[in-house]
Short mmCIF file of N, CA and C in Angstrom, two decimals:
data_model
loop_
_atom_site.label_atom_id
_atom_site.label_comp_id
_atom_site.label_asym_id
_atom_site.label_seq_id
_atom_site.Cartn_x
_atom_site.Cartn_y
_atom_site.Cartn_z
N MET A 986 -5.17 98.21 -68.75
CA MET A 986 -5.16 98.49 -70.18
C MET A 986 -3.70 98.60 -70.63
N HIS A 987 -3.35 97.78 -71.59
CA HIS A 987 -1.99 97.80 -72.12
C HIS A 987 -1.93 98.73 -73.32
N HIS A 988 -0.94 99.60 -73.29
CA HIS A 988 -0.73 100.51 -74.41
C HIS A 988 0.36 99.92 -75.31
N LEU A 989 0.20 100.13 -76.60
CA LEU A 989 1.20 99.63 -77.53
C LEU A 989 2.45 100.50 -77.47
N SER A 990 3.57 99.86 -77.69
CA SER A 990 4.84 100.60 -77.68
C SER A 990 4.90 101.54 -78.87
N LYS A 991 5.83 102.46 -78.80
CA LYS A 991 6.00 103.46 -79.86
C LYS A 991 6.35 102.79 -81.18
N ASP A 992 7.20 101.77 -81.16
CA ASP A 992 7.59 101.08 -82.39
C ASP A 992 6.42 100.34 -83.02
N VAL A 993 5.61 99.71 -82.19
CA VAL A 993 4.45 98.98 -82.70
C VAL A 993 3.44 99.95 -83.31
N ARG A 994 3.22 101.08 -82.64
CA ARG A 994 2.29 102.09 -83.20
C ARG A 994 2.81 102.61 -84.53
N ALA A 995 4.11 102.81 -84.64
CA ALA A 995 4.70 103.28 -85.90
C ALA A 995 4.49 102.25 -87.00
N GLU A 996 4.67 100.99 -86.67
CA GLU A 996 4.47 99.92 -87.66
C GLU A 996 3.01 99.84 -88.09
N LEU A 997 2.10 99.98 -87.13
CA LEU A 997 0.67 99.97 -87.47
C LEU A 997 0.31 101.16 -88.36
N ARG A 998 0.90 102.32 -88.12
CA ARG A 998 0.66 103.47 -88.99
C ARG A 998 1.18 103.21 -90.40
N TYR A 999 2.34 102.57 -90.50
CA TYR A 999 2.93 102.21 -91.79
C TYR A 999 2.00 101.28 -92.56
N VAL A 1000 1.48 100.27 -91.89
CA VAL A 1000 0.57 99.33 -92.54
C VAL A 1000 -0.76 100.01 -92.89
N LEU A 1001 -1.23 100.91 -92.03
CA LEU A 1001 -2.45 101.67 -92.33
C LEU A 1001 -2.26 102.48 -93.61
N LEU A 1002 -1.12 103.13 -93.74
CA LEU A 1002 -0.83 103.89 -94.95
C LEU A 1002 -0.84 102.96 -96.17
N GLY A 1003 -0.24 101.81 -96.03
CA GLY A 1003 -0.25 100.83 -97.12
C GLY A 1003 -1.65 100.38 -97.50
N GLU A 1004 -2.50 100.20 -96.51
CA GLU A 1004 -3.89 99.79 -96.79
C GLU A 1004 -4.67 100.91 -97.46
N VAL A 1005 -4.41 102.16 -97.08
CA VAL A 1005 -5.07 103.29 -97.75
C VAL A 1005 -4.64 103.34 -99.22
N VAL A 1006 -3.35 103.15 -99.46
CA VAL A 1006 -2.86 103.10 -100.85
C VAL A 1006 -3.51 101.94 -101.59
N CYS A 1007 -3.66 100.81 -100.91
CA CYS A 1007 -4.30 99.63 -101.51
C CYS A 1007 -5.73 99.95 -101.92
N ILE A 1008 -6.48 100.60 -101.04
CA ILE A 1008 -7.87 100.97 -101.36
C ILE A 1008 -7.90 101.86 -102.61
N ALA A 1009 -7.01 102.83 -102.65
CA ALA A 1009 -6.95 103.73 -103.81
C ALA A 1009 -6.60 102.97 -105.09
N LEU A 1010 -5.61 102.06 -105.01
CA LEU A 1010 -5.20 101.31 -106.19
C LEU A 1010 -6.29 100.37 -106.66
N VAL A 1011 -6.99 99.73 -105.73
CA VAL A 1011 -8.10 98.85 -106.12
C VAL A 1011 -9.16 99.66 -106.86
N CYS A 1012 -9.48 100.83 -106.35
CA CYS A 1012 -10.48 101.68 -107.02
C CYS A 1012 -10.00 102.13 -108.39
N VAL A 1013 -8.72 102.47 -108.52
CA VAL A 1013 -8.17 102.89 -109.82
C VAL A 1013 -8.23 101.74 -110.83
N VAL A 1014 -7.82 100.55 -110.39
CA VAL A 1014 -7.85 99.39 -111.29
C VAL A 1014 -9.26 99.12 -111.76
N PHE A 1015 -10.21 99.11 -110.85
CA PHE A 1015 -11.60 98.88 -111.25
C PHE A 1015 -12.12 100.00 -112.14
N ALA A 1016 -11.69 101.22 -111.90
CA ALA A 1016 -12.12 102.33 -112.77
C ALA A 1016 -11.55 102.16 -114.17
N LEU A 1017 -10.28 101.75 -114.26
CA LEU A 1017 -9.68 101.51 -115.57
C LEU A 1017 -10.36 100.38 -116.32
N LEU A 1018 -10.89 99.42 -115.58
CA LEU A 1018 -11.60 98.29 -116.20
C LEU A 1018 -13.09 98.60 -116.41
N HIS A 1019 -13.48 99.81 -116.08
CA HIS A 1019 -14.88 100.27 -116.20
C HIS A 1019 -15.82 99.39 -115.37
N ARG A 1020 -15.35 98.96 -114.21
CA ARG A 1020 -16.14 98.12 -113.29
C ARG A 1020 -16.32 98.78 -111.93
N LEU A 1021 -15.98 100.05 -111.82
CA LEU A 1021 -16.04 100.73 -110.52
C LEU A 1021 -17.48 101.09 -110.20
N ASP A 1022 -17.94 100.63 -109.05
CA ASP A 1022 -19.22 101.06 -108.49
C ASP A 1022 -19.05 101.13 -106.98
N TYR A 1023 -20.12 101.41 -106.26
CA TYR A 1023 -20.02 101.62 -104.82
C TYR A 1023 -19.53 100.40 -104.06
N THR A 1024 -19.67 99.19 -104.63
CA THR A 1024 -19.28 97.97 -103.92
C THR A 1024 -17.76 97.85 -103.80
N VAL A 1025 -17.03 98.46 -104.74
CA VAL A 1025 -15.56 98.31 -104.74
C VAL A 1025 -14.93 99.04 -103.55
N PRO A 1026 -15.17 100.36 -103.38
CA PRO A 1026 -14.55 101.00 -102.20
C PRO A 1026 -15.09 100.46 -100.88
N LEU A 1027 -16.37 100.10 -100.85
CA LEU A 1027 -16.91 99.51 -99.61
C LEU A 1027 -16.23 98.19 -99.29
N GLY A 1028 -16.03 97.36 -100.29
CA GLY A 1028 -15.34 96.08 -100.09
C GLY A 1028 -13.89 96.26 -99.68
N ALA A 1029 -13.22 97.24 -100.30
CA ALA A 1029 -11.82 97.49 -99.97
C ALA A 1029 -11.68 98.01 -98.54
N VAL A 1030 -12.59 98.89 -98.13
CA VAL A 1030 -12.56 99.41 -96.75
C VAL A 1030 -12.86 98.28 -95.77
N TRP A 1031 -13.85 97.44 -96.09
CA TRP A 1031 -14.20 96.30 -95.23
C TRP A 1031 -12.98 95.38 -95.05
N GLY A 1032 -12.36 94.98 -96.15
CA GLY A 1032 -11.20 94.10 -96.06
C GLY A 1032 -10.03 94.73 -95.33
N SER A 1033 -9.78 96.01 -95.61
CA SER A 1033 -8.68 96.71 -94.95
C SER A 1033 -8.90 96.82 -93.45
N PHE A 1034 -10.14 97.12 -93.06
CA PHE A 1034 -10.44 97.23 -91.63
C PHE A 1034 -10.11 95.92 -90.91
N PHE A 1035 -10.55 94.81 -91.45
CA PHE A 1035 -10.32 93.54 -90.77
C PHE A 1035 -8.87 93.06 -90.89
N ALA A 1036 -8.19 93.42 -91.97
CA ALA A 1036 -6.75 93.10 -92.05
C ALA A 1036 -5.99 93.86 -90.99
N LEU A 1037 -6.32 95.14 -90.82
CA LEU A 1037 -5.66 95.94 -89.78
C LEU A 1037 -6.05 95.48 -88.38
N LEU A 1038 -7.31 95.11 -88.19
CA LEU A 1038 -7.75 94.60 -86.89
C LEU A 1038 -6.97 93.34 -86.53
N ASN A 1039 -6.75 92.48 -87.50
CA ASN A 1039 -5.97 91.25 -87.27
C ASN A 1039 -4.56 91.59 -86.80
N LEU A 1040 -3.92 92.51 -87.48
CA LEU A 1040 -2.57 92.91 -87.10
C LEU A 1040 -2.55 93.58 -85.73
N TYR A 1041 -3.52 94.43 -85.46
CA TYR A 1041 -3.60 95.12 -84.16
C TYR A 1041 -3.77 94.10 -83.02
N LEU A 1042 -4.67 93.15 -83.20
CA LEU A 1042 -4.89 92.14 -82.16
C LEU A 1042 -3.65 91.29 -81.92
N LEU A 1043 -2.94 90.98 -83.02
CA LEU A 1043 -1.69 90.24 -82.87
C LEU A 1043 -0.67 91.06 -82.10
N ALA A 1044 -0.53 92.32 -82.43
CA ALA A 1044 0.44 93.19 -81.75
C ALA A 1044 0.10 93.32 -80.27
N ARG A 1045 -1.18 93.48 -79.95
CA ARG A 1045 -1.57 93.59 -78.53
C ARG A 1045 -1.25 92.34 -77.76
N ARG A 1046 -1.55 91.19 -78.36
CA ARG A 1046 -1.30 89.92 -77.66
C ARG A 1046 0.19 89.71 -77.44
N VAL A 1047 0.99 89.95 -78.45
CA VAL A 1047 2.44 89.75 -78.31
C VAL A 1047 3.00 90.71 -77.28
N GLN A 1048 2.55 91.94 -77.31
CA GLN A 1048 3.07 92.91 -76.34
C GLN A 1048 2.61 92.55 -74.92
N ARG A 1049 1.39 92.08 -74.77
CA ARG A 1049 0.90 91.70 -73.45
C ARG A 1049 1.73 90.55 -72.88
N ILE A 1050 2.05 89.58 -73.75
CA ILE A 1050 2.88 88.45 -73.30
C ILE A 1050 4.28 88.95 -72.97
N SER A 1051 4.81 89.85 -73.78
CA SER A 1051 6.14 90.40 -73.55
C SER A 1051 6.19 91.22 -72.25
N ASP A 1052 5.18 92.05 -72.02
CA ASP A 1052 5.13 92.87 -70.82
C ASP A 1052 4.99 92.03 -69.56
N ALA A 1053 4.28 90.91 -69.68
CA ALA A 1053 4.08 90.05 -68.52
C ALA A 1053 5.35 89.28 -68.19
N GLY A 1054 6.27 89.23 -69.15
CA GLY A 1054 7.54 88.53 -68.90
C GLY A 1054 7.32 87.05 -68.67
N GLU A 1055 6.53 86.48 -69.53
CA GLU A 1055 6.23 85.05 -69.41
C GLU A 1055 7.50 84.22 -69.39
N ALA A 1056 7.81 83.67 -68.24
CA ALA A 1056 8.99 82.81 -68.12
C ALA A 1056 8.69 81.43 -68.69
N ASP A 1057 7.42 81.06 -68.62
CA ASP A 1057 7.00 79.76 -69.12
C ASP A 1057 6.69 79.88 -70.62
N GLN A 1058 7.56 79.33 -71.44
CA GLN A 1058 7.40 79.42 -72.89
C GLN A 1058 6.15 78.68 -73.35
N ALA A 1059 5.80 77.58 -72.70
CA ALA A 1059 4.62 76.83 -73.08
C ALA A 1059 3.35 77.66 -72.86
N SER A 1060 3.31 78.40 -71.77
CA SER A 1060 2.17 79.26 -71.49
C SER A 1060 2.05 80.38 -72.52
N ALA A 1061 3.18 80.96 -72.91
CA ALA A 1061 3.17 82.02 -73.92
C ALA A 1061 2.71 81.48 -75.27
N GLN A 1062 3.18 80.28 -75.64
CA GLN A 1062 2.76 79.68 -76.89
C GLN A 1062 1.27 79.35 -76.87
N LYS A 1063 0.78 78.92 -75.73
CA LYS A 1063 -0.65 78.61 -75.59
C LYS A 1063 -1.50 79.87 -75.79
N GLN A 1064 -1.05 80.98 -75.22
CA GLN A 1064 -1.77 82.24 -75.39
C GLN A 1064 -1.74 82.71 -76.84
N LEU A 1065 -0.60 82.55 -77.52
CA LEU A 1065 -0.51 82.94 -78.92
C LEU A 1065 -1.38 82.07 -79.81
N LYS A 1066 -1.45 80.76 -79.50
CA LYS A 1066 -2.31 79.88 -80.28
C LYS A 1066 -3.78 80.25 -80.11
N ALA A 1067 -4.17 80.58 -78.88
CA ALA A 1067 -5.55 80.98 -78.65
C ALA A 1067 -5.87 82.29 -79.38
N SER A 1068 -4.92 83.20 -79.36
CA SER A 1068 -5.08 84.46 -80.09
C SER A 1068 -5.19 84.21 -81.59
N TYR A 1069 -4.36 83.30 -82.09
CA TYR A 1069 -4.39 82.97 -83.52
C TYR A 1069 -5.73 82.42 -83.93
N LEU A 1070 -6.28 81.52 -83.15
CA LEU A 1070 -7.59 80.93 -83.46
C LEU A 1070 -8.67 82.01 -83.49
N GLY A 1071 -8.66 82.91 -82.53
CA GLY A 1071 -9.64 83.99 -82.51
C GLY A 1071 -9.49 84.92 -83.71
N ARG A 1072 -8.25 85.24 -84.07
CA ARG A 1072 -8.02 86.14 -85.21
C ARG A 1072 -8.42 85.47 -86.52
N ILE A 1073 -8.16 84.17 -86.65
CA ILE A 1073 -8.57 83.44 -87.85
C ILE A 1073 -10.09 83.43 -87.97
N MET A 1074 -10.77 83.26 -86.86
CA MET A 1074 -12.24 83.27 -86.90
C MET A 1074 -12.78 84.64 -87.31
N ILE A 1075 -12.15 85.70 -86.82
CA ILE A 1075 -12.55 87.06 -87.20
C ILE A 1075 -12.32 87.26 -88.69
N MET A 1076 -11.16 86.82 -89.20
CA MET A 1076 -10.87 86.99 -90.63
C MET A 1076 -11.83 86.16 -91.48
N ALA A 1077 -12.14 84.95 -91.02
CA ALA A 1077 -13.09 84.11 -91.76
C ALA A 1077 -14.46 84.79 -91.82
N PHE A 1078 -14.89 85.35 -90.70
CA PHE A 1078 -16.15 86.10 -90.67
C PHE A 1078 -16.12 87.24 -91.68
N ALA A 1079 -15.04 88.02 -91.65
CA ALA A 1079 -14.93 89.18 -92.55
C ALA A 1079 -14.96 88.75 -94.01
N ILE A 1080 -14.26 87.68 -94.34
CA ILE A 1080 -14.20 87.24 -95.72
C ILE A 1080 -15.54 86.67 -96.17
N VAL A 1081 -16.15 85.84 -95.33
CA VAL A 1081 -17.45 85.26 -95.70
C VAL A 1081 -18.49 86.34 -95.89
N VAL A 1082 -18.57 87.28 -94.96
CA VAL A 1082 -19.53 88.37 -95.08
C VAL A 1082 -19.20 89.22 -96.31
N GLY A 1083 -17.92 89.49 -96.52
CA GLY A 1083 -17.51 90.29 -97.67
C GLY A 1083 -17.83 89.65 -99.00
N VAL A 1084 -17.82 88.33 -99.06
CA VAL A 1084 -18.13 87.64 -100.29
C VAL A 1084 -19.63 87.48 -100.48
N ILE A 1085 -20.37 87.27 -99.40
CA ILE A 1085 -21.80 87.00 -99.51
C ILE A 1085 -22.64 88.28 -99.65
N VAL A 1086 -22.32 89.29 -98.88
CA VAL A 1086 -23.14 90.51 -98.86
C VAL A 1086 -22.96 91.25 -100.18
N PRO A 1087 -24.06 91.60 -100.84
CA PRO A 1087 -23.95 92.25 -102.15
C PRO A 1087 -23.43 93.70 -102.12
N TRP A 1088 -23.29 94.30 -100.94
CA TRP A 1088 -22.76 95.66 -100.85
C TRP A 1088 -21.27 95.70 -101.04
N PHE A 1089 -20.59 94.55 -100.99
CA PHE A 1089 -19.14 94.49 -101.11
C PHE A 1089 -18.74 93.71 -102.35
N HIS A 1090 -17.76 94.22 -103.06
CA HIS A 1090 -17.20 93.45 -104.17
C HIS A 1090 -16.17 92.49 -103.58
N TYR A 1091 -16.32 91.21 -103.88
CA TYR A 1091 -15.50 90.21 -103.19
C TYR A 1091 -14.02 90.35 -103.50
N ILE A 1092 -13.64 90.75 -104.71
CA ILE A 1092 -12.23 90.92 -105.02
C ILE A 1092 -11.66 92.07 -104.19
N ALA A 1093 -12.43 93.14 -104.08
CA ALA A 1093 -11.96 94.29 -103.29
C ALA A 1093 -11.85 93.94 -101.81
N VAL A 1094 -12.63 92.97 -101.35
CA VAL A 1094 -12.54 92.52 -99.96
C VAL A 1094 -11.28 91.71 -99.74
N LEU A 1095 -10.91 90.88 -100.71
CA LEU A 1095 -9.79 89.96 -100.53
C LEU A 1095 -8.42 90.61 -100.73
N VAL A 1096 -8.32 91.59 -101.60
CA VAL A 1096 -7.02 92.20 -101.91
C VAL A 1096 -6.32 92.78 -100.67
N PRO A 1097 -7.01 93.49 -99.76
CA PRO A 1097 -6.29 94.02 -98.59
C PRO A 1097 -5.64 92.95 -97.72
N PHE A 1098 -6.20 91.76 -97.68
CA PHE A 1098 -5.57 90.69 -96.91
C PHE A 1098 -4.25 90.26 -97.57
N LEU A 1099 -4.23 90.26 -98.90
CA LEU A 1099 -3.00 89.93 -99.62
C LEU A 1099 -1.95 91.02 -99.45
N VAL A 1100 -2.40 92.27 -99.53
CA VAL A 1100 -1.48 93.41 -99.43
C VAL A 1100 -0.87 93.47 -98.04
N LEU A 1101 -1.61 93.09 -97.02
CA LEU A 1101 -1.07 93.10 -95.65
C LEU A 1101 0.17 92.22 -95.58
N ASN A 1102 0.18 91.11 -96.30
CA ASN A 1102 1.36 90.24 -96.31
C ASN A 1102 2.58 90.93 -96.88
N ILE A 1103 2.38 91.80 -97.85
CA ILE A 1103 3.51 92.54 -98.44
C ILE A 1103 4.12 93.45 -97.39
N PHE A 1104 3.28 94.16 -96.66
CA PHE A 1104 3.81 95.12 -95.68
C PHE A 1104 4.36 94.43 -94.44
N MET A 1105 3.98 93.21 -94.20
CA MET A 1105 4.52 92.47 -93.06
C MET A 1105 5.77 91.69 -93.42
N ASN A 1106 6.10 91.63 -94.71
CA ASN A 1106 7.21 90.83 -95.18
C ASN A 1106 8.54 91.47 -94.75
N GLU A 1107 9.35 90.73 -94.04
CA GLU A 1107 10.64 91.23 -93.59
C GLU A 1107 11.80 90.44 -94.17
N ASN A 1108 11.52 89.54 -95.09
CA ASN A 1108 12.59 88.69 -95.65
C ASN A 1108 13.24 89.29 -96.88
N GLY A 1109 12.82 90.47 -97.30
CA GLY A 1109 13.39 91.07 -98.49
C GLY A 1109 12.83 90.52 -99.78
N ASN A 1110 11.78 89.75 -99.71
CA ASN A 1110 11.17 89.15 -100.88
C ASN A 1110 9.98 89.96 -101.36
N LEU A 1111 10.08 91.27 -101.30
CA LEU A 1111 8.97 92.12 -101.67
C LEU A 1111 8.58 91.91 -103.13
N LEU A 1112 9.57 91.76 -104.02
CA LEU A 1112 9.27 91.55 -105.42
C LEU A 1112 8.50 90.25 -105.62
N VAL A 1113 8.87 89.21 -104.91
CA VAL A 1113 8.16 87.94 -105.02
C VAL A 1113 6.72 88.09 -104.55
N MET A 1114 6.53 88.80 -103.44
CA MET A 1114 5.17 88.99 -102.93
C MET A 1114 4.32 89.79 -103.91
N VAL A 1115 4.88 90.88 -104.48
CA VAL A 1115 4.14 91.70 -105.44
C VAL A 1115 3.80 90.88 -106.67
N THR A 1116 4.75 90.09 -107.15
CA THR A 1116 4.50 89.26 -108.32
C THR A 1116 3.39 88.26 -108.04
N ASN A 1117 3.41 87.63 -106.87
CA ASN A 1117 2.36 86.67 -106.52
C ASN A 1117 1.00 87.34 -106.46
N VAL A 1118 0.93 88.53 -105.87
CA VAL A 1118 -0.35 89.25 -105.79
C VAL A 1118 -0.84 89.59 -107.19
N LEU A 1119 0.05 90.04 -108.08
CA LEU A 1119 -0.35 90.37 -109.44
C LEU A 1119 -0.81 89.14 -110.21
N ILE A 1120 -0.17 88.01 -110.01
CA ILE A 1120 -0.58 86.77 -110.68
C ILE A 1120 -1.97 86.37 -110.21
N VAL A 1121 -2.19 86.43 -108.92
CA VAL A 1121 -3.53 86.10 -108.37
C VAL A 1121 -4.57 87.07 -108.91
N ALA A 1122 -4.24 88.37 -108.95
CA ALA A 1122 -5.18 89.36 -109.46
C ALA A 1122 -5.52 89.11 -110.92
N LEU A 1123 -4.50 88.81 -111.75
CA LEU A 1123 -4.76 88.52 -113.15
C LEU A 1123 -5.62 87.28 -113.30
N TYR A 1124 -5.36 86.28 -112.51
CA TYR A 1124 -6.17 85.06 -112.56
C TYR A 1124 -7.63 85.35 -112.21
N ILE A 1125 -7.83 86.14 -111.15
CA ILE A 1125 -9.20 86.47 -110.74
C ILE A 1125 -9.88 87.29 -111.82
N PHE A 1126 -9.17 88.29 -112.35
CA PHE A 1126 -9.77 89.12 -113.39
C PHE A 1126 -10.11 88.29 -114.62
N CYS A 1127 -9.23 87.37 -115.00
CA CYS A 1127 -9.52 86.53 -116.17
C CYS A 1127 -10.67 85.58 -115.90
N SER A 1128 -10.72 85.02 -114.72
CA SER A 1128 -11.81 84.08 -114.41
C SER A 1128 -13.15 84.79 -114.34
N GLN A 1129 -13.16 86.08 -114.09
CA GLN A 1129 -14.41 86.84 -114.03
C GLN A 1129 -14.66 87.61 -115.33
N ASN A 1130 -13.87 87.32 -116.37
CA ASN A 1130 -13.98 87.99 -117.68
C ASN A 1130 -13.84 89.50 -117.55
N LEU A 1131 -13.00 89.95 -116.63
CA LEU A 1131 -12.75 91.38 -116.48
C LEU A 1131 -11.66 91.86 -117.44
N VAL A 1132 -10.77 90.93 -117.85
CA VAL A 1132 -9.76 91.24 -118.86
C VAL A 1132 -9.70 90.07 -119.84
N ASP A 1133 -9.11 90.31 -120.98
CA ASP A 1133 -8.98 89.31 -122.01
C ASP A 1133 -8.03 88.20 -121.55
N GLU A 1134 -8.36 86.93 -121.78
CA GLU A 1134 -7.54 85.82 -121.32
C GLU A 1134 -6.21 85.74 -122.05
N GLN A 1135 -6.05 86.42 -123.19
CA GLN A 1135 -4.79 86.39 -123.91
C GLN A 1135 -3.68 87.07 -123.12
N ILE A 1136 -4.03 87.93 -122.16
CA ILE A 1136 -3.00 88.57 -121.32
C ILE A 1136 -2.19 87.52 -120.59
N MET A 1137 -2.82 86.43 -120.16
CA MET A 1137 -2.11 85.39 -119.43
C MET A 1137 -1.13 84.64 -120.35
N ASN A 1138 -1.36 84.64 -121.67
CA ASN A 1138 -0.51 83.90 -122.59
C ASN A 1138 0.77 84.67 -122.97
N TYR A 1139 0.85 85.94 -122.64
CA TYR A 1139 2.01 86.74 -123.00
C TYR A 1139 3.04 86.82 -121.87
N GLY A 1140 3.07 85.85 -120.97
CA GLY A 1140 3.94 85.92 -119.83
C GLY A 1140 5.32 85.50 -120.13
#
């Protein structure tokens, strides 16, 4: 059993905190739009769980390869590609179930996956990531008639 390093655990706690804030913000936004029901927090928790699971599985795989001291770079890349395929399949499952099952609000399911990218961003482009998430959110809200389409014209 491989244990995660102290730094990786700290980073996972940081992202967990971000996802908890995301769940709260999603619920607040839906409450302000008078669209809050039980599907919103359930969808946000569902999406956050699988976003965090994706990050955790990535961290475990990278640390396992690092601990093994893979001298063969091709072997390490092969293991990472296999891990990537498995994580993508898990995320696809989570998103499809989150969109199809009526217990989850699909927007609340998708937002945590977008927010995870903000917390993983190390290039200093946090403002760009936040702006992109807000643009996508406004588009989704407008397409679902959750807000007036004139909001998009005042940009």
